[in-house]
PDB file of C-alpha atoms in Angstrom:
ATOM      1  CA  MET A1198       0.000   0.000   0.000  1.00 89.00           C
ATOM      2  CA  GLU A1199       1.108   3.574  -0.549  1.00 95.00           C
ATOM      3  CA  ASP A1200       1.999   5.904   2.335  1.00 93.00           C
ATOM      4  CA  ARG A1201      -0.780   8.351   1.366  1.00 93.00           C
ATOM      5  CA  GLN A1202      -3.371   5.571   1.374  1.00 95.00           C
ATOM      6  CA  PHE A1203      -2.239   4.478   4.850  1.00 93.00           C
ATOM      7  CA  ARG A1204      -2.343   8.082   6.145  1.00 90.00           C
ATOM      8  CA  ASN A1205      -5.857   8.500   4.737  1.00 91.00           C
ATOM      9  CA  ALA A1206      -6.941   5.279   6.431  1.00 93.00           C
ATOM     10  CA  MET A1207      -5.544   6.452   9.786  1.00 90.00           C
ATOM     11  CA  GLY A1208      -7.275   9.807   9.288  1.00 91.00           C
ATOM     12  CA  LYS A1209     -10.642   8.045   9.385  1.00 92.00           C
ATOM     13  CA  PHE A1210     -10.125   7.567  13.128  1.00 92.00           C
ATOM     14  CA  ALA A1211     -11.386  10.735  14.831  1.00 92.00           C
ATOM     15  CA  THR A1212      -9.064  11.936  17.590  1.00 94.00           C
ATOM     16  CA  GLY A1213      -8.819  14.698  20.102  1.00 95.00           C
ATOM     17  CA  VAL A1214      -6.159  17.357  19.562  1.00 97.00           C
ATOM     18  CA  ASN A1215      -3.349  17.865  22.070  1.00 97.00           C
ATOM     19  CA  VAL A1216      -0.434  20.189  22.548  1.00 98.00           C
ATOM     20  CA  ILE A1217       2.653  18.499  23.968  1.00 98.00           C
ATOM     21  CA  ALA A1218       4.885  20.948  25.841  1.00 98.00           C
ATOM     22  CA  THR A1219       8.264  20.818  27.555  1.00 98.00           C
ATOM     23  CA  GLU A1220      10.950  23.180  28.805  1.00 98.00           C
ATOM     24  CA  VAL A1221      14.686  23.018  28.105  1.00 98.00           C
ATOM     25  CA  GLU A1222      17.139  25.508  29.611  1.00 96.00           C
ATOM     26  CA  GLY A1223      14.387  28.039  30.324  1.00 95.00           C
ATOM     27  CA  GLU A1224      12.876  27.879  26.818  1.00 96.00           C
ATOM     28  CA  VAL A1225       9.372  26.420  26.436  1.00 97.00           C
ATOM     29  CA  TYR A1226       8.426  24.389  23.356  1.00 97.00           C
ATOM     30  CA  GLY A1227       5.077  23.108  22.138  1.00 97.00           C
ATOM     31  CA  MET A1228       3.935  20.715  19.424  1.00 97.00           C
ATOM     32  CA  THR A1229       0.459  19.728  18.249  1.00 97.00           C
ATOM     33  CA  ALA A1230      -0.162  15.987  18.330  1.00 95.00           C
ATOM     34  CA  ASN A1231      -3.046  13.568  18.251  1.00 90.00           C
ATOM     35  CA  ALA A1232      -1.154  10.342  19.025  1.00 91.00           C
ATOM     36  CA  PHE A1233      -1.907  10.047  22.745  1.00 95.00           C
ATOM     37  CA  MET A1234      -3.650   7.500  24.945  1.00 96.00           C
ATOM     38  CA  SER A1235      -3.861   6.218  28.484  1.00 97.00           C
ATOM     39  CA  VAL A1236      -1.842   3.113  29.350  1.00 97.00           C
ATOM     40  CA  SER A1237      -2.250   2.268  33.026  1.00 97.00           C
ATOM     41  CA  LEU A1238      -4.185   3.296  36.112  1.00 97.00           C
ATOM     42  CA  ASP A1239      -1.624   1.944  38.586  1.00 97.00           C
ATOM     43  CA  PRO A1240       0.771   3.563  38.108  1.00 97.00           C
ATOM     44  CA  LYS A1241      -0.940   6.357  36.169  1.00 98.00           C
ATOM     45  CA  LEU A1242       0.737   6.170  32.748  1.00 98.00           C
ATOM     46  CA  ILE A1243       0.026   7.678  29.329  1.00 98.00           C
ATOM     47  CA  VAL A1244       1.809   7.394  25.968  1.00 98.00           C
ATOM     48  CA  ILE A1245       2.609   9.973  23.292  1.00 98.00           C
ATOM     49  CA  SER A1246       4.134   9.297  19.884  1.00 97.00           C
ATOM     50  CA  ILE A1247       6.765  11.659  18.449  1.00 97.00           C
ATOM     51  CA  GLY A1248       8.258  11.367  14.957  1.00 95.00           C
ATOM     52  CA  ASN A1249      11.984  10.585  14.702  1.00 96.00           C
ATOM     53  CA  HIS A1250      12.630  13.881  12.896  1.00 95.00           C
ATOM     54  CA  ALA A1251      10.557  16.141  15.184  1.00 96.00           C
ATOM     55  CA  LYS A1252      12.545  18.711  17.172  1.00 96.00           C
ATOM     56  CA  MET A1253      10.378  17.865  20.175  1.00 97.00           C
ATOM     57  CA  LEU A1254      11.961  14.395  20.382  1.00 97.00           C
ATOM     58  CA  GLU A1255      15.336  15.585  21.671  1.00 98.00           C
ATOM     59  CA  ARG A1256      13.713  18.299  23.784  1.00 98.00           C
ATOM     60  CA  ILE A1257      11.690  15.742  25.727  1.00 98.00           C
ATOM     61  CA  ARG A1258      14.761  13.531  26.072  1.00 98.00           C
ATOM     62  CA  GLN A1259      16.713  16.508  27.473  1.00 98.00           C
ATOM     63  CA  SER A1260      14.051  17.675  29.910  1.00 98.00           C
ATOM     64  CA  GLY A1261      12.791  14.264  31.026  1.00 98.00           C
ATOM     65  CA  LYS A1262       9.294  15.721  31.425  1.00 98.00           C
ATOM     66  CA  PHE A1263       6.408  16.956  29.325  1.00 98.00           C
ATOM     67  CA  SER A1264       2.760  17.942  29.464  1.00 98.00           C
ATOM     68  CA  VAL A1265      -0.205  16.796  27.438  1.00 98.00           C
ATOM     69  CA  ASN A1266      -2.883  19.456  26.960  1.00 98.00           C
ATOM     70  CA  VAL A1267      -6.236  18.296  25.579  1.00 98.00           C
ATOM     71  CA  LEU A1268      -7.586  21.240  23.596  1.00 98.00           C
ATOM     72  CA  SER A1269     -11.167  22.483  23.691  1.00 98.00           C
ATOM     73  CA  CYS A1270     -13.151  23.259  20.559  1.00 97.00           C
ATOM     74  CA  GLU A1271     -12.389  26.927  21.312  1.00 97.00           C
ATOM     75  CA  GLN A1272      -8.621  26.318  20.948  1.00 97.00           C
ATOM     76  CA  GLN A1273      -8.177  25.583  17.240  1.00 96.00           C
ATOM     77  CA  GLU A1274      -5.855  28.595  17.003  1.00 95.00           C
ATOM     78  CA  GLU A1275      -3.532  27.063  19.614  1.00 96.00           C
ATOM     79  CA  SER A1276      -3.480  23.814  17.650  1.00 96.00           C
ATOM     80  CA  MET A1277      -2.646  25.640  14.431  1.00 96.00           C
ATOM     81  CA  ARG A1278       0.104  27.641  16.150  1.00 96.00           C
ATOM     82  CA  PHE A1279       1.922  24.551  17.438  1.00 96.00           C
ATOM     83  CA  ALA A1280       1.346  22.585  14.234  1.00 94.00           C
ATOM     84  CA  GLY A1281       3.033  25.378  12.261  1.00 90.00           C
ATOM     85  CA  GLN A1282      -0.167  25.867  10.228  1.00 90.00           C
ATOM     86  CA  LYS A1283      -0.425  29.535  11.129  1.00 85.00           C
ATOM     87  CA  GLN A1284       2.224  32.082  12.101  1.00 85.00           C
ATOM     88  CA  PHE A1285       1.818  34.430  15.054  1.00 85.00           C
ATOM     89  CA  GLU A1286       3.903  37.459  15.963  1.00 84.00           C
ATOM     90  CA  ASP A1287       3.262  37.230  19.697  1.00 88.00           C
ATOM     91  CA  LYS A1288       5.003  34.743  21.934  1.00 89.00           C
ATOM     92  CA  PHE A1289       2.673  32.155  23.469  1.00 94.00           C
ATOM     93  CA  GLU A1290       2.344  32.367  27.239  1.00 95.00           C
ATOM     94  CA  PHE A1291       2.236  29.007  29.004  1.00 97.00           C
ATOM     95  CA  ASP A1292       1.049  28.323  32.541  1.00 98.00           C
ATOM     96  CA  THR A1293       2.833  25.744  34.691  1.00 98.00           C
ATOM     97  CA  LEU A1294       1.649  22.632  36.496  1.00 98.00           C
ATOM     98  CA  ALA A1295       4.022  20.735  38.774  1.00 97.00           C
ATOM     99  CA  GLY A1296       6.966  22.539  37.155  1.00 96.00           C
ATOM    100  CA  VAL A1297       5.954  21.685  33.559  1.00 98.00           C
ATOM    101  CA  PRO A1298       4.572  24.172  31.000  1.00 98.00           C
ATOM    102  CA  VAL A1299       0.868  23.737  30.198  1.00 98.00           C
ATOM    103  CA  VAL A1300      -1.671  25.420  27.896  1.00 98.00           C
ATOM    104  CA  SER A1301      -4.142  27.684  29.727  1.00 97.00           C
ATOM    105  CA  ASP A1302      -7.793  26.657  29.575  1.00 97.00           C
ATOM    106  CA  ALA A1303      -7.089  23.235  28.032  1.00 98.00           C
ATOM    107  CA  LEU A1304      -9.800  20.709  28.928  1.00 98.00           C
ATOM    108  CA  CYS A1305      -7.166  18.543  30.546  1.00 98.00           C
ATOM    109  CA  GLN A1306      -3.581  19.347  31.522  1.00 98.00           C
ATOM    110  CA  LEU A1307      -1.347  16.399  32.421  1.00 98.00           C
ATOM    111  CA  SER A1308       2.088  16.969  33.924  1.00 98.00           C
ATOM    112  CA  CYS A1309       4.342  13.943  33.278  1.00 98.00           C
ATOM    113  CA  ASP A1310       7.823  12.585  33.869  1.00 98.00           C
ATOM    114  CA  VAL A1311       9.290  10.341  31.183  1.00 98.00           C
ATOM    115  CA  TYR A1312       8.817   6.825  32.574  1.00 98.00           C
ATOM    116  CA  ASN A1313      10.063   4.891  29.553  1.00 98.00           C
ATOM    117  CA  GLU A1314      10.840   5.256  25.862  1.00 98.00           C
ATOM    118  CA  HIS A1315      10.370   2.867  22.945  1.00 98.00           C
ATOM    119  CA  THR A1316      11.418   3.303  19.318  1.00 97.00           C
ATOM    120  CA  GLU A1317       8.845   1.833  16.946  1.00 96.00           C
ATOM    121  CA  GLY A1318       9.278   2.365  13.207  1.00 96.00           C
ATOM    122  CA  ASP A1319       9.756   6.054  12.459  1.00 96.00           C
ATOM    123  CA  HIS A1320       8.394   7.237  15.831  1.00 96.00           C
ATOM    124  CA  VAL A1321       9.384   7.194  19.487  1.00 97.00           C
ATOM    125  CA  LEU A1322       6.778   6.337  22.097  1.00 98.00           C
ATOM    126  CA  PHE A1323       7.258   8.158  25.385  1.00 98.00           C
ATOM    127  CA  ILE A1324       5.532   6.583  28.354  1.00 98.00           C
ATOM    128  CA  GLY A1325       4.737   9.367  30.792  1.00 98.00           C
ATOM    129  CA  LYS A1326       4.050   8.990  34.510  1.00 98.00           C
ATOM    130  CA  VAL A1327       1.324  11.486  35.365  1.00 98.00           C
ATOM    131  CA  ASN A1328       2.279  13.580  38.394  1.00 98.00           C
ATOM    132  CA  ASP A1329      -0.573  16.073  38.407  1.00 98.00           C
ATOM    133  CA  LEU A1330      -3.604  17.057  36.377  1.00 98.00           C
ATOM    134  CA  VAL A1331      -6.166  19.821  35.950  1.00 98.00           C
ATOM    135  CA  LEU A1332      -9.605  19.313  34.385  1.00 98.00           C
ATOM    136  CA  GLU A1333     -11.927  21.911  32.857  1.00 98.00           C
ATOM    137  CA  GLU A1334     -15.461  21.655  31.480  1.00 97.00           C
ATOM    138  CA  GLY A1335     -16.111  21.980  27.752  1.00 96.00           C
ATOM    139  CA  ASP A1336     -16.142  20.151  24.449  1.00 96.00           C
ATOM    140  CA  PRO A1337     -12.963  18.821  22.825  1.00 97.00           C
ATOM    141  CA  LEU A1338     -11.420  19.890  19.548  1.00 97.00           C
ATOM    142  CA  ILE A1339     -11.624  16.931  17.143  1.00 96.00           C
ATOM    143  CA  PHE A1340      -9.464  16.071  14.124  1.00 96.00           C
ATOM    144  CA  ASN A1341     -10.808  13.723  11.444  1.00 94.00           C
ATOM    145  CA  CYS A1342     -10.003  13.247   7.738  1.00 93.00           C
ATOM    146  CA  GLY A1343      -7.594  16.185   7.767  1.00 92.00           C
ATOM    147  CA  LYS A1344     -10.076  18.698   9.233  1.00 95.00           C
ATOM    148  CA  TYR A1345     -10.861  20.212  12.600  1.00 95.00           C
ATOM    149  CA  ARG A1346     -14.321  19.330  13.867  1.00 95.00           C
ATOM    150  CA  ARG A1347     -16.600  19.730  16.873  1.00 93.00           C
ATOM    151  CA  LEU A1348     -18.087  16.928  18.903  1.00 89.00           C
ATOM    152  CA  GLU A1349     -21.826  16.545  18.517  1.00 87.00           C
ATOM    153  CA  ALA A1350     -24.017  14.389  20.739  1.00 85.00           C
ATOM    154  CA  LEU A1351     -26.229  11.912  18.913  1.00 85.00           C
ATOM    155  CA  GLU A1352     -29.783  11.193  19.922  1.00 86.00           C
ATOM    156  CA  GLU A1353     -30.168   7.996  21.869  1.00 85.00           C
ATOM    157  CA  VAL A1354     -31.409   5.059  19.840  1.00 82.00           C
ATOM    158  CA  THR A1355     -34.529   3.582  21.358  1.00 80.00           C
ATOM    159  CA  GLN A1356     -35.425  -0.068  21.073  1.00 75.00           C
TER     160      GLN A1356
END
């Protein structure tokens, strides 16, 4: 199969949109990602997937910590900023949670230490141990078939 066909197939799976953030030598970095999931409840572990050629890869290795910020449907601009889809003149201001930079008003902020690392194909999977979290109310930003979308509740099916 061709790479494009595989990417299109993977794009059929609707995902939330996250900004991964870390800090190295006083400089904060962010990257939009959708490859994120929970792994374990005890201990509390999550996984993120970072491409072998992404600058964020070495930054997370250097810092040993990162945050996952689940964006709300009101935060498409933040996603576009950290995906390099749109340029901004102002510098983005991060908050902090347990000493890790986080995105303000994200639906969920997870502060993590790198627990483990696995190279798989052309990506590196970072297992993160969640140290702290903040939750907010709202609807998530969704990405599906190459487009941003909103979550919509379906009517219940009656028998």
